[in-house]
Amino acid sequence: MAVTIKNAEEIESMRVAGRLAAEVLDFITPHVKPGVTTGELDRLCHHYMVDVQGTIPAPLNYAPPGYRPYPKSICTSVNHQVCHGVPGERALKAGDIVNIDVTVIKDGWHGDSSRMYLVDDVSIGARRLCEVTFECMWLGIAAVRPGGHFGDIGAAIQVHAEKHGYSVVREFCGHGIGRRFHEEPQVLHYGRAGTLDRFVPGMTFTIEPMVNAGRREIRELADGWTIVTKDHSLSAQWEHTVLVTESGVEVLTRSAGTSPPPAIAAGRLNWTPKPALV
Ligand code: MF3
Ligand code: CO
Ligand code: CO
């Protein structure tokens, strides 16, 4: 199926789903502490989605071709885990970095977002990897405007990551999103500006770069889901769902707890502050 263009009503539904996904990430923030297991984070988020928000956790039993059904409601990827980490009995400890990836379904529409969480004090190197990956995501977002090309996203991300001596994972990409979790197009996090399809207002897709401190090669664990770096170097990822607007880009996975764009990308985005949570 080709890329879908959302109409005004569908965009409004995507805004709701996006905000709800971000609010799950806000909700879980105070729970990400030493001693908590990733399984407990999954149970907390599952309860919040189903019983508080009335959303459906999209990952639960999700089974794309070639995969066994995903057994949990969120993904938790710790340290050298790149993505799709399956929550379990692992307890977080001070110094860990963990990506929590949440996808909700509300009224049939998907919102998909992830953030890095730093468990207590982490090493300078781990913190820097998380910061640079955050900048990569936002530079990718800032590259979106009608008439531009999908290659502009990948180029912005790859240049920034490699400038810092990091590498970009190639095997997983961002994706169109809407009534389906993963739609066309694929959104590559590497490439060349001015290449690939043009952005069209009404497109909704994710930008979710995975950046490794070491080499870009990855490996899949025996659980059939968890992806790790082959060289065991640390990996970070951030994800937003965005909309191509008539004038630029709108971030759909936005809540009171969403971090504003970093200075390096802010100039090209019109970001009006929202009041913080009380
Ligand atoms: N949320 C992931 C993404 O950003 C996909 C996770 S698939 C799952 O595309 F089954 F592992 F949840
Ligand atoms: Co995604
Ligand atoms: Co995701």
CSV table of C-alpha atoms in Angstrom, one decimal, residues 25 31 94 149:
chain,number,residue,atom,x,y,z
A,25,LEU,CA,6.6,8.4,28.7
A,31,HIS,CA,9.7,5.0,38.0
A,94,ALA,CA,22.9,3.3,38.5
A,149,HIS,CA,13.2,14.9,0.3
